[in-house]
Short mmCIF file of C-alpha atoms and ligand atoms in Angstrom, two decimals:
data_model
loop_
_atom_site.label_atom_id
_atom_site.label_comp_id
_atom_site.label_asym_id
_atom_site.label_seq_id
_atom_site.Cartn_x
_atom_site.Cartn_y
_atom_site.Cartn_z
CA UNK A 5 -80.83 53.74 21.08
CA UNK A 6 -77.20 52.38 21.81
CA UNK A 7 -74.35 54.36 20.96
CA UNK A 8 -73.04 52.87 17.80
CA UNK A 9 -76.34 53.14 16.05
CA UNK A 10 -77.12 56.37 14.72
CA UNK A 11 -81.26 56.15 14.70
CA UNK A 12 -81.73 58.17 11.33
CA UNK A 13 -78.54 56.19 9.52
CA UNK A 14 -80.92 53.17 10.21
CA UNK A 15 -83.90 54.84 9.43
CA UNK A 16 -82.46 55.81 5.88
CA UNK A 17 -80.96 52.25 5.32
CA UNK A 18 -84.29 50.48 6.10
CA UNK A 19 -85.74 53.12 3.40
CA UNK A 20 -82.61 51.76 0.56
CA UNK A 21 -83.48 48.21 1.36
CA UNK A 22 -87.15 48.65 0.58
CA UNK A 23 -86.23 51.17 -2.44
CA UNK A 24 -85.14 48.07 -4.25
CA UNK A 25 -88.48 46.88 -5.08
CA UNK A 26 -90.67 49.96 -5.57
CA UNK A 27 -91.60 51.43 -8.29
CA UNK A 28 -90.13 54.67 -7.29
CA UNK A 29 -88.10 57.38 -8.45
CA UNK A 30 -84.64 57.97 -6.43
CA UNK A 31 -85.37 61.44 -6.28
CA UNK A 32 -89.01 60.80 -4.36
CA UNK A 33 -87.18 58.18 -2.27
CA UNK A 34 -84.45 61.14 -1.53
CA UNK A 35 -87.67 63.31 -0.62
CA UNK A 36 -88.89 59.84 1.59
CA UNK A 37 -85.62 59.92 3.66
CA UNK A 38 -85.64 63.12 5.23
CA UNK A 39 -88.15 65.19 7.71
CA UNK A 40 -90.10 68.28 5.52
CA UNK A 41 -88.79 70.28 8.85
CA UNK A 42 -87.52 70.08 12.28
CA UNK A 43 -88.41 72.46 15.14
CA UNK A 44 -85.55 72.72 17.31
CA UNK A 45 -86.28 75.29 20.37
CA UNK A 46 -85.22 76.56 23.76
CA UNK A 47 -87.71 76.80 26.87
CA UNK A 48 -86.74 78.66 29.60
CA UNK A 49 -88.70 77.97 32.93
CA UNK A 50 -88.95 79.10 36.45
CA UNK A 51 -87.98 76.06 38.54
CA UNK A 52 -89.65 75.95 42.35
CA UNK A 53 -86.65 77.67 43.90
CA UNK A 54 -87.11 80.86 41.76
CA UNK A 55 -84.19 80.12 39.51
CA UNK A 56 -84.28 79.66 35.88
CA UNK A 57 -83.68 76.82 33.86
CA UNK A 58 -83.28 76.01 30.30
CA UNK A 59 -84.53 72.58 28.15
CA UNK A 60 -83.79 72.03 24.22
CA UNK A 61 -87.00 70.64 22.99
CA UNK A 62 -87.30 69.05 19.14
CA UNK A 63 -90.58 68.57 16.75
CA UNK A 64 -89.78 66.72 13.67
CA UNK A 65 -92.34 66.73 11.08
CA UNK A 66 -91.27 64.05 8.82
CA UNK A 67 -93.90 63.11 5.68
CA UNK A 68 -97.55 64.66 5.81
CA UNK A 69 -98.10 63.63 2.60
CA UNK A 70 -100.95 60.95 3.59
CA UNK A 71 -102.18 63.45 6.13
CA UNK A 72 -101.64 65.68 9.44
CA UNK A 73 -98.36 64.93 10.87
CA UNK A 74 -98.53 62.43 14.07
CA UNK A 75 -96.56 61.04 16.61
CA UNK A 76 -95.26 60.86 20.34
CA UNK A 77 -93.58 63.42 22.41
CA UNK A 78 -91.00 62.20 24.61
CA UNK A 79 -89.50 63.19 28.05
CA UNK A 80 -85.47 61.79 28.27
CA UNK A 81 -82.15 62.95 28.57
CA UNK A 82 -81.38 60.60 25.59
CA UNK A 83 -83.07 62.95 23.21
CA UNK A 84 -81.34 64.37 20.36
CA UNK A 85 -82.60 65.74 16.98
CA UNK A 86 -81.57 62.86 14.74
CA UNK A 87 -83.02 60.31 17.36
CA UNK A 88 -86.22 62.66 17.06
CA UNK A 89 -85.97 62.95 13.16
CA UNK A 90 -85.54 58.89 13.15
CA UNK A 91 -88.88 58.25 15.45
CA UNK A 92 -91.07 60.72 13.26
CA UNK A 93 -89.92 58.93 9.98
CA UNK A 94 -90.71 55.16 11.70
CA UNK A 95 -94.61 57.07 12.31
CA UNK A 96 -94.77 57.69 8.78
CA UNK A 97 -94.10 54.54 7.46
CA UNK A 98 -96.27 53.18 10.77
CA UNK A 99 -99.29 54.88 10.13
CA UNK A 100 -99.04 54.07 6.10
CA UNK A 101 -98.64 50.27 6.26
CA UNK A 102 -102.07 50.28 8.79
CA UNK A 103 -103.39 52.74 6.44
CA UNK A 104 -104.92 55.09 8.53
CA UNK A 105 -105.17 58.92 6.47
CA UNK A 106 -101.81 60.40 8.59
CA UNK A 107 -98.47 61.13 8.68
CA UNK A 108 -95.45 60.92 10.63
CA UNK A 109 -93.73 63.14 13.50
CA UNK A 110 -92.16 62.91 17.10
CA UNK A 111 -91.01 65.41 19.33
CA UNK A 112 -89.06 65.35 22.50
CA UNK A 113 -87.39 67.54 25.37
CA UNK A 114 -83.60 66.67 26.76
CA UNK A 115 -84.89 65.77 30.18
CA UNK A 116 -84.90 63.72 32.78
CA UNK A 117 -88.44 64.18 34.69
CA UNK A 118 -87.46 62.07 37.65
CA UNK A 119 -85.45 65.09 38.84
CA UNK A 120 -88.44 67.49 38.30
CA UNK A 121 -91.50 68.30 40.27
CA UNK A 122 -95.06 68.22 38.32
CA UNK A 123 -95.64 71.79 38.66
CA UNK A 124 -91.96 72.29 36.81
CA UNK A 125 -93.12 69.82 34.63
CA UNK A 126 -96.19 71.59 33.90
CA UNK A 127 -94.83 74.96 33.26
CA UNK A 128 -92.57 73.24 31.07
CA UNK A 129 -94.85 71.40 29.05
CA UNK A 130 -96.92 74.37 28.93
CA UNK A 131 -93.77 76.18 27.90
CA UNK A 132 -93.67 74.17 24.60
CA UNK A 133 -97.12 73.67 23.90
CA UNK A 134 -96.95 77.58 23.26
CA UNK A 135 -93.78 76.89 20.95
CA UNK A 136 -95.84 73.99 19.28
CA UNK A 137 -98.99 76.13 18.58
CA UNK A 138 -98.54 77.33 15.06
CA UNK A 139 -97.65 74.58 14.00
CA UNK A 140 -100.16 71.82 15.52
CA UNK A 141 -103.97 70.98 15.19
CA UNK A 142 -106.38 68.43 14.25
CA UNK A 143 -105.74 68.97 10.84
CA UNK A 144 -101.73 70.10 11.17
CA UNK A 145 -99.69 68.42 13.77
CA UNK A 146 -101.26 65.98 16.04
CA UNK A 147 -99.24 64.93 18.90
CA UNK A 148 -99.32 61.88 21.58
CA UNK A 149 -97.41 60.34 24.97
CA UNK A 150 -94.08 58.40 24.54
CA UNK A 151 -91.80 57.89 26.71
CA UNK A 152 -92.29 59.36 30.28
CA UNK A 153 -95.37 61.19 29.03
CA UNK A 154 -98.65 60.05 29.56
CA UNK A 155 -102.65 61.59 29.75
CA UNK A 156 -101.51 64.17 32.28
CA UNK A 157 -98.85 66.02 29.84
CA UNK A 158 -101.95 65.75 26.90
CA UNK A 159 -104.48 67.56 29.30
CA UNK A 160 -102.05 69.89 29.36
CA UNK A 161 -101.14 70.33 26.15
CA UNK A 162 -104.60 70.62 25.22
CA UNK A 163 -105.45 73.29 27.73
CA UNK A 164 -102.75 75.22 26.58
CA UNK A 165 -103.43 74.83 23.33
CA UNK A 166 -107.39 75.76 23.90
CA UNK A 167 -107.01 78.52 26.00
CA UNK A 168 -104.46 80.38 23.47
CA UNK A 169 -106.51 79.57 20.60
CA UNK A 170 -110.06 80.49 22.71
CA UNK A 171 -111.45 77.00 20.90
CA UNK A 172 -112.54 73.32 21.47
CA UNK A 173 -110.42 70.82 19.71
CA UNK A 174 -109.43 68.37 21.58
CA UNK A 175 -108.29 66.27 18.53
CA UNK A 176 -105.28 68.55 18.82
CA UNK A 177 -103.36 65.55 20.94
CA UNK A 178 -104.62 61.82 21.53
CA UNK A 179 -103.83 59.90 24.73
CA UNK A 180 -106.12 61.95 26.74
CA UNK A 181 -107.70 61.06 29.50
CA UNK A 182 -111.42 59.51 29.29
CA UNK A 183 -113.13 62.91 30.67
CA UNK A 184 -111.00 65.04 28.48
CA UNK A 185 -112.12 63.30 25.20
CA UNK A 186 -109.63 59.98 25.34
CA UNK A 187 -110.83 56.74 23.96
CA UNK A 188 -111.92 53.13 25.28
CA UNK A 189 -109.36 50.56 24.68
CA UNK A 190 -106.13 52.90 24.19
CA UNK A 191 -104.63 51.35 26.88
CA UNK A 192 -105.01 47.52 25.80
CA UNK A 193 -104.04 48.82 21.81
CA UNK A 194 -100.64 47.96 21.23
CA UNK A 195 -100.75 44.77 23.38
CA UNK A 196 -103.85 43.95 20.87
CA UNK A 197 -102.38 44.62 17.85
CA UNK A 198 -99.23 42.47 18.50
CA UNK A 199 -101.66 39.60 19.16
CA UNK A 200 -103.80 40.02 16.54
CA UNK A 201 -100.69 40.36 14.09
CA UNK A 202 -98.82 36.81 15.49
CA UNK A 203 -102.37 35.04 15.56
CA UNK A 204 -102.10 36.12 11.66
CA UNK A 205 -98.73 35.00 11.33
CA UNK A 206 -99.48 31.63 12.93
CA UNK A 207 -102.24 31.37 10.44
CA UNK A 208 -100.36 31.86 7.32
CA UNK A 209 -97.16 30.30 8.65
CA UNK A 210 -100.32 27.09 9.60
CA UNK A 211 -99.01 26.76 12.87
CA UNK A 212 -101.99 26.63 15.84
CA UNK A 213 -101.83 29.41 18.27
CA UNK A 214 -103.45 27.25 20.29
CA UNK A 215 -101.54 25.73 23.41
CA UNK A 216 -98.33 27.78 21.42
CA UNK A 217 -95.33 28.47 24.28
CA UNK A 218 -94.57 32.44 24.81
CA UNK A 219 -92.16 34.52 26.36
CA UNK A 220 -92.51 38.43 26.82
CA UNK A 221 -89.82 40.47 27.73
CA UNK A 222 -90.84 43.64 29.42
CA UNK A 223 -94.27 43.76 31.51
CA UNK A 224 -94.90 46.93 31.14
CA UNK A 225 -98.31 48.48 28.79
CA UNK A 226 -97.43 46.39 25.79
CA UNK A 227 -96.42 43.20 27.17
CA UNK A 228 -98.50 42.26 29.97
CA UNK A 229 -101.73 43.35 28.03
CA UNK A 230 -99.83 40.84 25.09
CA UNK A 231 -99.73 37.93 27.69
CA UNK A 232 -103.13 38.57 29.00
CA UNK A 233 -104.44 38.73 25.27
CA UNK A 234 -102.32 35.88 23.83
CA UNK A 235 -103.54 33.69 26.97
CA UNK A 236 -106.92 34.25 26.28
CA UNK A 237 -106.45 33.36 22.47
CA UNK A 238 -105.35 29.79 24.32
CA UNK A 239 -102.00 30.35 24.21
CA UNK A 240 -99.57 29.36 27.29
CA UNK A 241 -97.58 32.34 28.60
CA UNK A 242 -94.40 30.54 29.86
CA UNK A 243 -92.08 33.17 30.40
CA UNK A 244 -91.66 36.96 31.38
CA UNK A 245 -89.47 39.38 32.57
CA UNK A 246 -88.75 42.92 33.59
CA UNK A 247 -85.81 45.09 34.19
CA UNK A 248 -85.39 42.91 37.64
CA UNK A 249 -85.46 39.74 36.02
CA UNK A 250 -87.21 37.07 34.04
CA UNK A 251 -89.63 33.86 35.28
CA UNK A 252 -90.31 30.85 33.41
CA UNK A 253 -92.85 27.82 33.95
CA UNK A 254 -92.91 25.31 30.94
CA UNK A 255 -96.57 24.32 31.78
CA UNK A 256 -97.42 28.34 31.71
CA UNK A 257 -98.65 30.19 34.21
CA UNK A 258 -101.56 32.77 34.71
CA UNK A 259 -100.58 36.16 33.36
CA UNK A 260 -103.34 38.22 35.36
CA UNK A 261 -101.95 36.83 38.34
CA UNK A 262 -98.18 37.55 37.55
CA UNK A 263 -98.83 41.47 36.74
CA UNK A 264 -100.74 41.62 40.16
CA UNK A 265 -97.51 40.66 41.72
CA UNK A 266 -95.72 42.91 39.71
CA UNK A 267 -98.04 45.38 41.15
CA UNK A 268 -97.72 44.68 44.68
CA UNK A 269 -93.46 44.21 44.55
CA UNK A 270 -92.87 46.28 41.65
CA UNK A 271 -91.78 43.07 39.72
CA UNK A 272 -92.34 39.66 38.38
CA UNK A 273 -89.38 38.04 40.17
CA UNK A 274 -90.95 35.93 43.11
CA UNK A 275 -94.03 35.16 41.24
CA UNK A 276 -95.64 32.13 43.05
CA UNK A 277 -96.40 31.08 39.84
CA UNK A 278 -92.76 31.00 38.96
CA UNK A 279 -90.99 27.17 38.55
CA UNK A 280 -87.75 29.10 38.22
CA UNK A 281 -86.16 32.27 37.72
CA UNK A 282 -84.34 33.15 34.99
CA UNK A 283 -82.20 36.14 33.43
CA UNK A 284 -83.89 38.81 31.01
CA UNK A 285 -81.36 37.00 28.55
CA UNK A 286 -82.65 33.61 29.12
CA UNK A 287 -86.48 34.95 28.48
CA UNK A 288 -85.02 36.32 24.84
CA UNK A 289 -83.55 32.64 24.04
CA UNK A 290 -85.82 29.87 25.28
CA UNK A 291 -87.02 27.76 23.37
CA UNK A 292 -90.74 28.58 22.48
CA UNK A 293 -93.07 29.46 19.58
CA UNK A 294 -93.89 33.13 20.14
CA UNK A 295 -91.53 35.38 21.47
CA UNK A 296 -92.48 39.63 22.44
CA UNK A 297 -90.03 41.50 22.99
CA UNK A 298 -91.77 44.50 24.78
CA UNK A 299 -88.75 46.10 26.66
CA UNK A 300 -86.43 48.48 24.90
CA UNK A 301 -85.26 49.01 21.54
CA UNK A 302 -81.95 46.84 20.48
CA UNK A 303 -82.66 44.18 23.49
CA UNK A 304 -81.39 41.74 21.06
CA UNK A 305 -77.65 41.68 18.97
CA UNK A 306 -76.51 39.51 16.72
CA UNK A 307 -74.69 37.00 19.28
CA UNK A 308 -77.92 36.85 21.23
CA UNK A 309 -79.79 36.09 18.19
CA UNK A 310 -77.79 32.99 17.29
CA UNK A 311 -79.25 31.72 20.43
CA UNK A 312 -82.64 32.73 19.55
CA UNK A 313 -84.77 29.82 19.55
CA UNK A 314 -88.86 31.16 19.13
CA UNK A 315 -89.90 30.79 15.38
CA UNK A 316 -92.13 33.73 15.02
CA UNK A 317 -90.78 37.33 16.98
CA UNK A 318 -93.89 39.41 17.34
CA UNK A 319 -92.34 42.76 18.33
CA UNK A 320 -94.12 45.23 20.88
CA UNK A 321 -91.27 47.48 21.60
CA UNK A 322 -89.99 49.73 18.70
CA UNK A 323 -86.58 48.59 17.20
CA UNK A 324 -86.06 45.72 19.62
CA UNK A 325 -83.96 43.80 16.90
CA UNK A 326 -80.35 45.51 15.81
CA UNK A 327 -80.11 45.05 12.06
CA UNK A 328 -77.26 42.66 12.41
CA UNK A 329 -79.60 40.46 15.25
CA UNK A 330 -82.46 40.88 11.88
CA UNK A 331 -79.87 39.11 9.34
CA UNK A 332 -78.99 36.49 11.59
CA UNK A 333 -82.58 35.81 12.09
CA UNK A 334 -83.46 35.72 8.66
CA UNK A 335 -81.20 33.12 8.04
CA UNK A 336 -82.53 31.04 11.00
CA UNK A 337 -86.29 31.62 9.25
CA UNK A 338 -87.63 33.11 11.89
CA UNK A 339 -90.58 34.87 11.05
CA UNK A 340 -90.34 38.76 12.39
CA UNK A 341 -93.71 40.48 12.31
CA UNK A 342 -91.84 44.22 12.11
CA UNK A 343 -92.76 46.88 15.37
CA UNK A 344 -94.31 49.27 12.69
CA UNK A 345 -96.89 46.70 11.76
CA UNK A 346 -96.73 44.60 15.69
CA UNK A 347 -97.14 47.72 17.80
CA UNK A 348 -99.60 50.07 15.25
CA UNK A 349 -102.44 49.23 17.42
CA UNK A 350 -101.58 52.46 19.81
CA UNK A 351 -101.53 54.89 17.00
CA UNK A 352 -104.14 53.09 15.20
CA UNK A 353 -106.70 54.10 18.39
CA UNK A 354 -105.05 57.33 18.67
CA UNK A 355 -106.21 57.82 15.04
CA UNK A 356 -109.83 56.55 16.08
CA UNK A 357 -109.41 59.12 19.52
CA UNK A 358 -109.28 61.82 16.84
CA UNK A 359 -112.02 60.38 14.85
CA UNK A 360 -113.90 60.30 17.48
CA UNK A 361 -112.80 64.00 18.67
CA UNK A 362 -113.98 64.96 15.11
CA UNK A 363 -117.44 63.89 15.51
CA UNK A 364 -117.70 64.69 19.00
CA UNK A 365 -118.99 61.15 18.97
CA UNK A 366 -117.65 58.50 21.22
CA UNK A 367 -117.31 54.58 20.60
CA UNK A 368 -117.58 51.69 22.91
CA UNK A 369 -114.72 49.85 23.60
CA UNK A 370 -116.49 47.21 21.69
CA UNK A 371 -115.98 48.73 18.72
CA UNK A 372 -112.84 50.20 19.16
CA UNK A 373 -111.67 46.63 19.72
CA UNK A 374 -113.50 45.74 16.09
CA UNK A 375 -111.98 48.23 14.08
CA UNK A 376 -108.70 47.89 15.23
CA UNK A 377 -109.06 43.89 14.43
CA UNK A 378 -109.89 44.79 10.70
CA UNK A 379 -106.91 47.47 10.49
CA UNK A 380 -104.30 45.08 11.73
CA UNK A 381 -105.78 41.76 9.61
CA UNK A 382 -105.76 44.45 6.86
CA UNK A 383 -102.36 45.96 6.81
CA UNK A 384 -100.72 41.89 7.82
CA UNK A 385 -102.61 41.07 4.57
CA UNK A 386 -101.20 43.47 2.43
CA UNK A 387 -97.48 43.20 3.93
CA UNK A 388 -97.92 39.02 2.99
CA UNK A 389 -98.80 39.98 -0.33
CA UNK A 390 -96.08 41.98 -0.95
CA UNK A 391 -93.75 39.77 0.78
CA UNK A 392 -94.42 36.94 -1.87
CA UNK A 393 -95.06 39.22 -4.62
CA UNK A 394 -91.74 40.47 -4.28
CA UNK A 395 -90.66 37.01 -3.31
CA UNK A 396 -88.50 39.03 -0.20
CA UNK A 397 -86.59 37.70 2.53
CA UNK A 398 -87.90 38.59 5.37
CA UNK A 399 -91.37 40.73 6.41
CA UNK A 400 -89.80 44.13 7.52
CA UNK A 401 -88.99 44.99 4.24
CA UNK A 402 -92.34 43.90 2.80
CA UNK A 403 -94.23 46.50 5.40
CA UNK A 404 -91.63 49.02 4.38
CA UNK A 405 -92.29 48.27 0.92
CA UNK A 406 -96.06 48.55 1.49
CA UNK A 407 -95.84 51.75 3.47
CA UNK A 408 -93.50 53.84 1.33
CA UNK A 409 -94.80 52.61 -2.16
CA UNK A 410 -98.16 54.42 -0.04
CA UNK A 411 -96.26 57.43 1.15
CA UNK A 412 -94.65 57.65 -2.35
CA UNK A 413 -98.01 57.11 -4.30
CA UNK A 414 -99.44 59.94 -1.96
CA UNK A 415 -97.23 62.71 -3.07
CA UNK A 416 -96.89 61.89 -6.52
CA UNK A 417 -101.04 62.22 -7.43
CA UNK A 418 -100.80 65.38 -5.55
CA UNK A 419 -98.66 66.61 -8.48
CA UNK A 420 -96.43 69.64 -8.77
CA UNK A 421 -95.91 72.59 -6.98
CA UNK A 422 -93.42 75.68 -7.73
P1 NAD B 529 -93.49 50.41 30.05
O1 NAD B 529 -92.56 51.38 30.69
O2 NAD B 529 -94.90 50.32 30.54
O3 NAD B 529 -92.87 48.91 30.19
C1 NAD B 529 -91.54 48.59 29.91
C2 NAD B 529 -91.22 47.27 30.61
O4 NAD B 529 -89.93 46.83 30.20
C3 NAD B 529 -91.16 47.38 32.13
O5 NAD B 529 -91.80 46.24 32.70
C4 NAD B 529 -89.65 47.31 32.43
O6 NAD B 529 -89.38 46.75 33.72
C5 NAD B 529 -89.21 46.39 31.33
N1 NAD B 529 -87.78 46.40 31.05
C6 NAD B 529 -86.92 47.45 30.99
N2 NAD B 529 -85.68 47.01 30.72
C7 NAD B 529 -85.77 45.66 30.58
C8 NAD B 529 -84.83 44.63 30.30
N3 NAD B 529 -83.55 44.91 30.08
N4 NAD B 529 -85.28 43.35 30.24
C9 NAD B 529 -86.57 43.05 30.47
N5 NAD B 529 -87.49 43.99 30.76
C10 NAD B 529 -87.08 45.27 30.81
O7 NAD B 529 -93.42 50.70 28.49
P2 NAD B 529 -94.45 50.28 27.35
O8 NAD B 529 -95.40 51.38 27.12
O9 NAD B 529 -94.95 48.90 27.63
O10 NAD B 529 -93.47 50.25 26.09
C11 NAD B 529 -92.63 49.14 25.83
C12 NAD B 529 -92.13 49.21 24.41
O11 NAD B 529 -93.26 49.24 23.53
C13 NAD B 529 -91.31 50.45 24.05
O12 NAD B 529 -90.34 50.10 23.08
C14 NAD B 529 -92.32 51.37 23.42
O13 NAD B 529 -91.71 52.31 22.53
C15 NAD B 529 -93.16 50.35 22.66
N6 NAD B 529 -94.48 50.86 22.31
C16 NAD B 529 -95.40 51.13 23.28
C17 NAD B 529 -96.62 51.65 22.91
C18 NAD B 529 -97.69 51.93 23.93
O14 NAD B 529 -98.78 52.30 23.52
N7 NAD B 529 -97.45 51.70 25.21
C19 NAD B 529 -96.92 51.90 21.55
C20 NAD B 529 -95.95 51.60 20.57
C21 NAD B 529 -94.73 51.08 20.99
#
């Protein structure tokens, strides 16, 4: 998050924009714009050398009206409690406008892992699984990775959790590995359900997605598995770029073949594939049909947005838009399908990981793949129809709409409570 933006100020705002067309009270909407609680804790652990070290770690649990709390837990020095308290409120309103029976949370730890060895690391995760126990479990608190976290700190988690609680249950976290009850097709999700959501768009906006230009910034999880998927829907990936750089070919170039690069020189600059290299800037502003921004959040301002040129944004990363890039957008009519619908497909498989868990009954990918197809048609339905219901101006505020006119409904049939 950049400096100037304060992640829960634009949290709440998003929630006041949306408030506007619900039929909802402002004292459930007050409720709707603040996390029921916030863990904030110390871990003390022994680093290799002997001596001791301490870590602030966070666990927001923001709305579990619709179901257990769920969310990421995420490994940065940039962590603070309202960045925390922002994420877990973005899962709630994620996991309501793709429907899927859970709530929102995130945690985090003020860290940079980069300086840490994995069996710090591992004493340190194990350090606040402990603090996390009471208050996680299938049916509680269900946590996942985010950033710098991955199946490794879930095993972990899980074990911890396990052992202390001498039980099974691995549905306590999702992103595990295959062995330790993970699921097919996590790894392809988000990239999936940012496809599936601009193929949608394309459709109702009637443009083809066939032989449509594209240009992904960040080819990383989410946006080389978005090229690879978009290509295959007969779309031509022109452009891509990572933190090194971007590359651009007007007559497209093959996506597989790019990310093996990447693999062997740790980026896509030099691509053979390449007709010309080109700044991460340039990749944000040329002038295609799709663009997916899969990088950071706030990759693009309002200045750069002026220069934006793609008519549909399809957005992979979370937040990649500032608000004042979304205005100026909106008043270009370009069509932004909003991160908490775009991206849903990785907590939409989590969900189907702890399914799954549930049942102790495991899915092909095949039908992984399926299900997540009908949640994502589903939920870009249902934002469309509010979005002309409402007659609004632009499709974030429809899913918000949708989600917390869900999150609101939620609470209110569960009635009173002294
Ligand atoms: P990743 O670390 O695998 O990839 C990030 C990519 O962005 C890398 O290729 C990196 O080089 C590139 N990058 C960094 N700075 C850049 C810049 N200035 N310009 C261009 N490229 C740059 O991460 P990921 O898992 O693909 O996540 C990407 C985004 O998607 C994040 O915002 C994340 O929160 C969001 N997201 C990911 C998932 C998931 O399941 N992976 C789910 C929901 C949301």
């Amino acid at each position: 998050m950049s400096e100037e933006t304060n992640p829960f100020e634009s949290l709440q705002s998003q929630i006041d924009d949306a408030a506007a067309y619900l039929d909802v009270g402002d004292d459930v909407i007050e409720r709707l714009k603040h996390p029921e609680r916030v863990l904030e804790t110390n871990l003390t652990i022994e680093r290799d050398d002997g001596d001791l070290e301490r870590f602030k770690a966070f666990r927001s649990q923001f709305n579990g009206d619709r179901g257990p709390y769920k969310g990421g837990i995420r490994y940065h020095p940039g962590v603070s409690r309202d960045e925390v308290k922002a994420l877990s409120g973005w899962m709630t309103y994620k996991t309501a406008i793709v429907d899927i029976p859970l709530g929102g949370g995130k945690g985090g730890i003020i860290i940079d892992p980069a300086d840490y060895s994995e069996s710090e690391l591992e004493r340190l995760t194990r350090s606040f699984a402990k603090e996390l126990r009471p208050m996680v479990g299938e049916d509680r608190d269900v946590p996942a990775p985010d950033v710098n976290t991955g199946q490794r700190e879930m095993n972990w988690i899980k074990d911890t959790y396990e052992t202390l609680e001498n039980t099974s249950e691995p549905g306590v976290v999702t992103g595990k590995a295959l062995d330790s009850g993970g699921s097919e097709g996590r790894v392809d999700a988000t990239g999936r359900s940012t496809v599936i959501a601009a193929r949608e768009a394309f459709d109702y906006l009637d443009k083809d997605i066939e032989g449509a230009t594209v240009a992904v910034q960040g080819y990383g999880n989410a946006g080389w598995i978005a090229a690879r998927l978009i290509d295959e829907m007969g779309a031509t990936v022109v452009a891509a770029s990572d933190s090194s750089g971007g590359i651009y070919n007007p007559d497209g170039f093959d996506p597989v073949a790019a990310k093996d690069h990447k693999n062997e020189t740790g980026s896509v600059v030099g691509f053979e594939g390449s007709e010309e290299e080109i700044t991460n800037e340039d990749v944000l502003t040329l002038d295609v049909d799709l663009l997916i921004p899969a990088a950071l959040e706030n990759a693009v301002d309002a200045d750069l947005a002026e220069d934006v040129e793609a008519d549909v944004i399809s957005e992979a990363a979370n937040g990649p838009l500032t608000p004042a890039a979304d205005e100026v957008l909106e008043a270009k009519d370009v069509f932004v399908i909003p991160d908490i619908l775009a991206n849903a497909g990785g907590v939409t498989v989590s969900y189907f990981e702890w399914v799954q868990n549930r049942q102790r009954f495991y899915w092909s990918e095949q039908r992984v793949n399926e299900e997540l197809e009908g949640v994502i048609v589903d939920a870009f339905d249902a934002l469309i129809e509010a979005y002309e219901e409402h007659d609004l101006e632009n499709p974030r505020t429809a899913a918000y709409v949708v989600a917390i006119q869900r999150v609101a409904d939620a609470f209110e049939e569960a009635g009173s409570w002294p």
